[in-house]
Each structure stands twice: as C-alpha cells, then as structure tokens.
Amino acid sequence: MIKKLENKKDGSVMKAYIVKIEMKGSEPLVWRRIIMPAGATYRRLHDIIQDVTNFRGGYPNENYHLYAFVLSKENIRVTNDEDAYEGHKHFLKNKRFYKERLETIPDNLEEFERAYQESLKVVIRKPSGLKIDGYLERQGEILYEYDFGAGWQLVVRLEETVEDYPYGYPMLLDGEGTAPPEDVGGLEGFYEFLRIYHDESHPQHESTKVWATKMNFREYNKEWINYLLKSIKYKKKKKGA
C-alpha cells in the first residue's frame, strides 16, 4: 500500500504513522489500519476513531459522549470530561485538605477515600492541547475509552512510521468487521442488534432498520470511511527536500 502512495507523491511529503485500531472484546475482531500524518492532537485521533467506526462524535460533529485516552505508563488521562479535569486541579491546589480528610475519615470509608484520591492524582489533560506523537512513539500503543456507560475500549497500536506520506489527512488502508452504532448497549447489545438487523423474519427487524438509519449505522465500507477521513485535514503539507 505504501508503494502505491509513493507513486502519487507530488514533492510535498510529511511524517506519518501507520496504526492499527482494534475494538477490545469484539468477536470476530473489529479492526482498522490507518495511516495518519504525525502531529495530530488527541482530539484529532478521537475524530479518526469515530469516523472509522459508526460512532457519531467525530469531526465536524460535536462530542456525542465522553471519551478518554488512558496513558497508563505515564499516569496521564486525556479526556473531554470537564469534571475530571476540574477534580484534578482541585486536588493539586488542596493537597492538605485531602490529606486531612483521609486522616479523619471513618474506618469503613477509608478504602474508598484512598482509592478516590489515587484517581485524583492521575494527570488530566485536555484532548485539544496535546499531541499523540511523543507517547505513541515511546510506548507503542494508546488505550481509548468511549461512552463510559457502554464501556467501549479500543487500542491504537503503532505499526510503522512513514517519512514520506503525501497527504494532509488520514486514510484507511485496511480493516474488517462492522462497528457498532451509538447507544446500542455495549457489545452484548450490539450482537443482539446485528442478529435482528440481518433477520428479515424477526418481528423487530423493520423497526431496528429504521432506528439504525437514524443512528447513521453503516456496515463496513472502506470507500465511505475514506470519504469521511478526507475531511480531517489537521496538518498542511510540507515541501519535500
């Protein structure tokens, strides 16, 4: 695939990453292989993940659910959860208060309070203000959590670094598996949805198809995904040497 891209070069190239995105727990595995220009913020990586699945919170849409990138090896959580951000700031500014509260809390609540304060120690960063490059290159993978109620988890793994990518937007190279629509109720609800969606004899088949259309559900379609990704132009081309 990279050789084909090289044939399209017009003298303007940039560094890029080839990453594989896998939906944890899916069976058969839902996965996408993406090439994306370096320099993306976590917000842009969120947009890409949303657009290669059937979720609805990617560019140019507004956030649909809360999400977080868990950078566990560096004790960082990158999220659009404002409550988590404010909670961490409050902890940093009021460490004495939290220490005294832990010392005076009833014994039956101490374990809960200690766990809560440990969670407040995790560094919270906003997704629009931090780029993925450093952590991705150092650690090789990033965990993405989406819709905390449904509990979607996807792993972004770095497979290859490309120095001469000619486009200013990401591109889907390969993938398998239809991704779940929004608000389907987690993996268990997704598999039940698929069973009804494909069973024309099921009494809820027609209503399920209507609902799926309202949720912008599509079965895996590489061409459609690349159409969406082309709008994510987060970096201008650089002139080649």
Tab-separated table of C-alpha atoms in Angstrom:
chain	number	residue	atom	x	y	z
A	1	MET	CA	0.000	0.000	0.000
A	2	ILE	CA	2.853	2.378	0.836
A	3	LYS	CA	4.382	1.823	-2.593
A	4	LYS	CA	1.107	2.845	-4.193
A	5	LEU	CA	1.063	6.017	-2.122
A	6	GLU	CA	4.611	6.827	-3.159
A	7	ASN	CA	3.541	6.770	-6.779
A	8	LYS	CA	1.214	9.673	-6.016
A	9	LYS	CA	3.833	11.941	-4.484
A	10	ASP	CA	3.941	15.474	-5.864
A	11	GLY	CA	7.029	16.658	-3.988
A	12	SER	CA	5.154	17.508	-0.771
A	13	VAL	CA	5.582	14.888	1.938
A	14	MET	CA	5.436	14.531	5.721
A	15	LYS	CA	5.982	12.104	8.533
A	16	ALA	CA	3.071	9.768	9.249
A	17	TYR	CA	2.111	6.803	11.395
A	18	ILE	CA	0.515	3.541	10.386
A	19	VAL	CA	-1.633	2.416	13.316
A	20	LYS	CA	-3.975	-0.486	13.874
A	21	ILE	CA	-7.135	0.242	15.843
A	22	GLU	CA	-8.776	-2.771	17.493
A	23	MET	CA	-12.056	-2.913	19.389
A	24	LYS	CA	-11.377	-4.845	22.584
A	25	GLY	CA	-13.682	-7.788	23.230
A	26	SER	CA	-15.171	-7.882	19.727
A	27	GLU	CA	-15.567	-11.341	18.208
A	28	PRO	CA	-14.847	-11.549	15.356
A	29	LEU	CA	-12.347	-8.731	15.879
A	30	VAL	CA	-13.345	-5.286	14.568
A	31	TRP	CA	-10.176	-3.543	13.406
A	32	ARG	CA	-8.951	-0.752	11.150
A	33	ARG	CA	-5.487	0.030	9.811
A	34	ILE	CA	-4.956	3.767	9.336
A	35	ILE	CA	-2.158	5.924	8.018
A	36	MET	CA	-2.264	9.384	9.560
A	37	PRO	CA	0.049	12.400	9.404
A	38	ALA	CA	2.130	12.985	12.522
A	39	GLY	CA	1.294	15.994	14.668
A	40	ALA	CA	-2.281	15.001	15.467
A	41	THR	CA	-3.770	16.064	18.767
A	42	TYR	CA	-5.708	13.544	20.822
A	43	ARG	CA	-8.851	15.338	19.679
A	44	ARG	CA	-7.926	14.525	16.096
A	45	LEU	CA	-7.204	10.899	16.979
A	46	HIS	CA	-10.647	10.813	18.579
A	47	ASP	CA	-12.125	12.159	15.329
A	48	ILE	CA	-10.370	9.442	13.339
A	49	ILE	CA	-11.562	6.651	15.631
A	50	GLN	CA	-15.108	7.979	15.490
A	51	ASP	CA	-15.078	8.133	11.692
A	52	VAL	CA	-13.656	4.636	11.143
A	53	THR	CA	-16.347	3.185	13.405
A	54	ASN	CA	-20.061	4.014	13.488
A	55	PHE	CA	-19.809	6.464	16.362
A	56	ARG	CA	-21.140	9.975	15.889
A	57	GLY	CA	-18.823	12.324	17.741
A	58	GLY	CA	-16.092	12.822	15.128
A	59	TYR	CA	-15.233	15.935	13.118
A	60	PRO	CA	-17.127	18.010	12.113
A	61	ASN	CA	-19.709	16.920	14.703
A	62	GLU	CA	-19.684	17.898	18.350
A	63	ASN	CA	-18.911	15.402	21.100
A	64	TYR	CA	-21.615	12.754	21.466
A	65	HIS	CA	-20.292	11.020	24.593
A	66	LEU	CA	-17.394	11.421	26.976
A	67	TYR	CA	-14.124	9.802	25.974
A	68	ALA	CA	-10.621	9.356	27.336
A	69	PHE	CA	-7.193	8.241	26.192
A	70	VAL	CA	-5.549	6.300	29.005
A	71	LEU	CA	-1.787	6.851	29.007
A	72	SER	CA	-1.268	4.486	31.909
A	73	LYS	CA	2.514	4.170	31.629
A	74	GLU	CA	2.856	7.901	32.283
A	75	ASN	CA	-0.118	8.321	34.661
A	76	ILE	CA	-2.000	10.608	32.266
A	77	ARG	CA	-5.623	10.608	31.185
A	78	VAL	CA	-6.545	12.770	28.179
A	79	THR	CA	-10.270	13.448	28.213
A	80	ASN	CA	-13.122	15.791	27.368
A	81	ASP	CA	-14.555	15.111	30.835
A	82	GLU	CA	-14.529	18.581	32.399
A	83	ASP	CA	-15.465	17.217	35.828
A	84	ALA	CA	-12.349	15.020	35.832
A	85	TYR	CA	-10.219	17.980	34.748
A	86	GLU	CA	-11.581	20.250	37.468
A	87	GLY	CA	-11.315	17.483	40.067
A	88	HIS	CA	-7.620	17.005	39.349
A	89	LYS	CA	-6.976	20.757	39.514
A	90	HIS	CA	-8.793	20.972	42.849
A	91	PHE	CA	-6.694	18.106	44.220
A	92	LEU	CA	-3.426	19.786	43.190
A	93	LYS	CA	-4.443	23.055	44.849
A	94	ASN	CA	-5.793	21.468	48.029
A	95	LYS	CA	-3.498	18.557	48.901
A	96	ARG	CA	-3.509	19.443	52.594
A	97	PHE	CA	-7.311	19.321	52.669
A	98	TYR	CA	-7.350	15.835	51.097
A	99	LYS	CA	-4.624	14.592	53.450
A	100	GLU	CA	-6.556	15.755	56.493
A	101	ARG	CA	-9.774	14.263	55.156
A	102	LEU	CA	-8.100	10.897	54.722
A	103	GLU	CA	-6.744	11.036	58.280
A	104	THR	CA	-10.149	11.822	59.819
A	105	ILE	CA	-12.491	9.745	57.671
A	106	PRO	CA	-14.320	6.809	59.378
A	107	ASP	CA	-12.556	3.461	59.054
A	108	ASN	CA	-15.320	1.921	56.952
A	109	LEU	CA	-14.850	4.633	54.308
A	110	GLU	CA	-11.058	4.817	54.307
A	111	GLU	CA	-10.501	2.307	51.493
A	112	PHE	CA	-12.981	4.097	49.230
A	113	GLU	CA	-11.499	7.515	50.020
A	114	ARG	CA	-7.941	6.308	49.430
A	115	ALA	CA	-8.918	4.896	46.014
A	116	TYR	CA	-10.741	8.119	45.160
A	117	GLN	CA	-7.719	10.244	45.998
A	118	GLU	CA	-5.458	7.977	43.976
A	119	SER	CA	-7.713	8.575	40.974
A	120	LEU	CA	-7.413	12.336	41.526
A	121	LYS	CA	-3.628	12.044	41.274
A	122	VAL	CA	-3.856	10.936	37.646
A	123	VAL	CA	-2.812	13.877	35.473
A	124	ILE	CA	-5.762	15.106	33.414
A	125	ARG	CA	-5.078	16.776	30.081
A	126	LYS	CA	-7.484	18.156	27.504
A	127	PRO	CA	-7.510	16.416	24.099
A	128	SER	CA	-7.147	19.568	22.018
A	129	GLY	CA	-3.969	20.703	23.747
A	130	LEU	CA	-1.734	17.639	23.500
A	131	LYS	CA	-0.265	15.765	20.520
A	132	ILE	CA	-0.054	11.994	20.298
A	133	ASP	CA	3.447	11.721	18.807
A	134	GLY	CA	5.575	11.514	21.931
A	135	TYR	CA	3.571	8.903	23.825
A	136	LEU	CA	2.791	6.830	20.725
A	137	GLU	CA	6.451	6.626	19.736
A	138	ARG	CA	7.664	5.919	23.280
A	139	GLN	CA	5.040	3.385	24.336
A	140	GLY	CA	3.707	1.995	21.061
A	141	GLU	CA	0.024	1.896	21.974
A	142	ILE	CA	-2.767	4.034	23.393
A	143	LEU	CA	-5.992	2.868	25.035
A	144	TYR	CA	-9.144	4.762	24.029
A	145	GLU	CA	-12.302	4.611	26.141
A	146	TYR	CA	-15.610	5.877	24.782
A	147	ASP	CA	-19.111	6.223	26.236
A	148	PHE	CA	-18.263	5.278	29.805
A	149	GLY	CA	-21.704	3.775	30.327
A	150	ALA	CA	-21.385	1.371	27.392
A	151	GLY	CA	-17.702	0.824	28.141
A	152	TRP	CA	-16.243	0.775	24.628
A	153	GLN	CA	-12.488	0.260	24.603
A	154	LEU	CA	-10.258	0.455	21.537
A	155	VAL	CA	-6.492	0.019	21.365
A	156	VAL	CA	-4.409	2.123	18.967
A	157	ARG	CA	-1.122	0.339	18.165
A	158	LEU	CA	1.764	1.856	16.250
A	159	GLU	CA	2.865	-0.469	13.445
A	160	GLU	CA	5.147	1.675	11.312
A	161	THR	CA	6.491	5.201	10.918
A	162	VAL	CA	6.499	6.610	7.380
A	163	GLU	CA	8.651	9.616	6.496
A	164	ASP	CA	7.191	10.480	3.101
A	165	TYR	CA	3.399	10.478	3.343
A	166	PRO	CA	1.996	12.820	0.652
A	167	TYR	CA	-1.417	13.751	2.097
A	168	GLY	CA	-2.556	16.129	4.825
A	169	TYR	CA	-5.358	13.832	6.010
A	170	PRO	CA	-5.629	10.253	7.340
A	171	MET	CA	-6.514	7.290	5.164
A	172	LEU	CA	-7.965	3.844	5.841
A	173	LEU	CA	-5.662	1.165	4.444
A	174	ASP	CA	-7.493	-1.952	5.549
A	175	GLY	CA	-9.954	-3.282	8.070
A	176	GLU	CA	-12.511	-5.919	8.967
A	177	GLY	CA	-15.773	-6.064	10.813
A	178	THR	CA	-18.775	-3.794	11.058
A	179	ALA	CA	-18.557	-1.441	14.026
A	180	PRO	CA	-21.433	-0.832	16.463
A	181	PRO	CA	-23.776	2.154	16.244
A	182	GLU	CA	-24.194	4.623	19.074
A	183	ASP	CA	-26.397	3.777	22.057
A	184	VAL	CA	-26.700	0.094	21.171
A	185	GLY	CA	-25.932	-1.055	24.702
A	186	GLY	CA	-22.340	-2.261	24.640
A	187	LEU	CA	-21.019	-5.371	22.909
A	188	GLU	CA	-23.835	-7.622	24.091
A	189	GLY	CA	-26.437	-5.194	22.787
A	190	PHE	CA	-24.505	-4.842	19.531
A	191	TYR	CA	-24.568	-8.567	18.801
A	192	GLU	CA	-28.299	-8.701	19.531
A	193	PHE	CA	-28.780	-5.700	17.229
A	194	LEU	CA	-26.875	-7.429	14.397
A	195	ARG	CA	-28.922	-10.610	14.819
A	196	ILE	CA	-32.196	-8.716	14.434
A	197	TYR	CA	-30.852	-6.376	11.730
A	198	HIS	CA	-29.969	-9.314	9.464
A	199	ASP	CA	-33.034	-11.458	10.246
A	200	GLU	CA	-35.866	-10.331	7.968
A	201	SER	CA	-38.256	-12.693	9.748
A	202	HIS	CA	-37.712	-11.120	13.151
A	203	PRO	CA	-40.717	-9.064	14.359
A	204	GLN	CA	-38.426	-6.136	15.239
A	205	HIS	CA	-36.429	-6.233	12.015
A	206	GLU	CA	-38.085	-3.252	10.321
A	207	SER	CA	-38.113	-1.020	13.406
A	208	THR	CA	-34.473	-1.916	14.041
A	209	LYS	CA	-33.536	-0.897	10.495
A	210	VAL	CA	-35.353	2.424	10.921
A	211	TRP	CA	-33.513	3.064	14.181
A	212	ALA	CA	-30.192	2.099	12.590
A	213	THR	CA	-30.745	4.608	9.796
A	214	LYS	CA	-31.448	7.358	12.328
A	215	MET	CA	-28.189	6.470	14.062
A	216	ASN	CA	-26.257	6.682	10.768
A	217	PHE	CA	-25.325	3.000	11.011
A	218	ARG	CA	-23.420	1.517	8.076
A	219	GLU	CA	-21.868	-1.867	7.602
A	220	TYR	CA	-18.118	-1.754	6.999
A	221	ASN	CA	-17.445	0.292	3.872
A	222	LYS	CA	-13.872	1.311	3.125
A	223	GLU	CA	-14.781	3.879	0.470
A	224	TRP	CA	-17.272	5.654	2.731
A	225	ILE	CA	-14.819	5.753	5.619
A	226	ASN	CA	-12.123	7.280	3.426
A	227	TYR	CA	-14.623	9.869	2.238
A	228	LEU	CA	-15.154	10.890	5.876
A	229	LEU	CA	-11.454	10.836	6.739
A	230	LYS	CA	-10.558	13.122	3.863
A	231	SER	CA	-12.265	16.000	5.670
A	232	ILE	CA	-9.884	15.689	8.647
A	233	LYS	CA	-7.130	17.939	7.294
A	234	TYR	CA	-5.351	18.740	10.519
A	235	LYS	CA	-1.945	19.495	9.069
A	236	LYS	CA	-0.710	21.286	5.961
A	237	LYS	CA	1.661	19.568	3.583
A	238	LYS	CA	5.362	20.175	3.927
A	239	LYS	CA	7.645	20.652	0.983
A	240	GLY	CA	9.909	17.718	0.279
A	241	ALA	CA	13.671	18.066	0.273
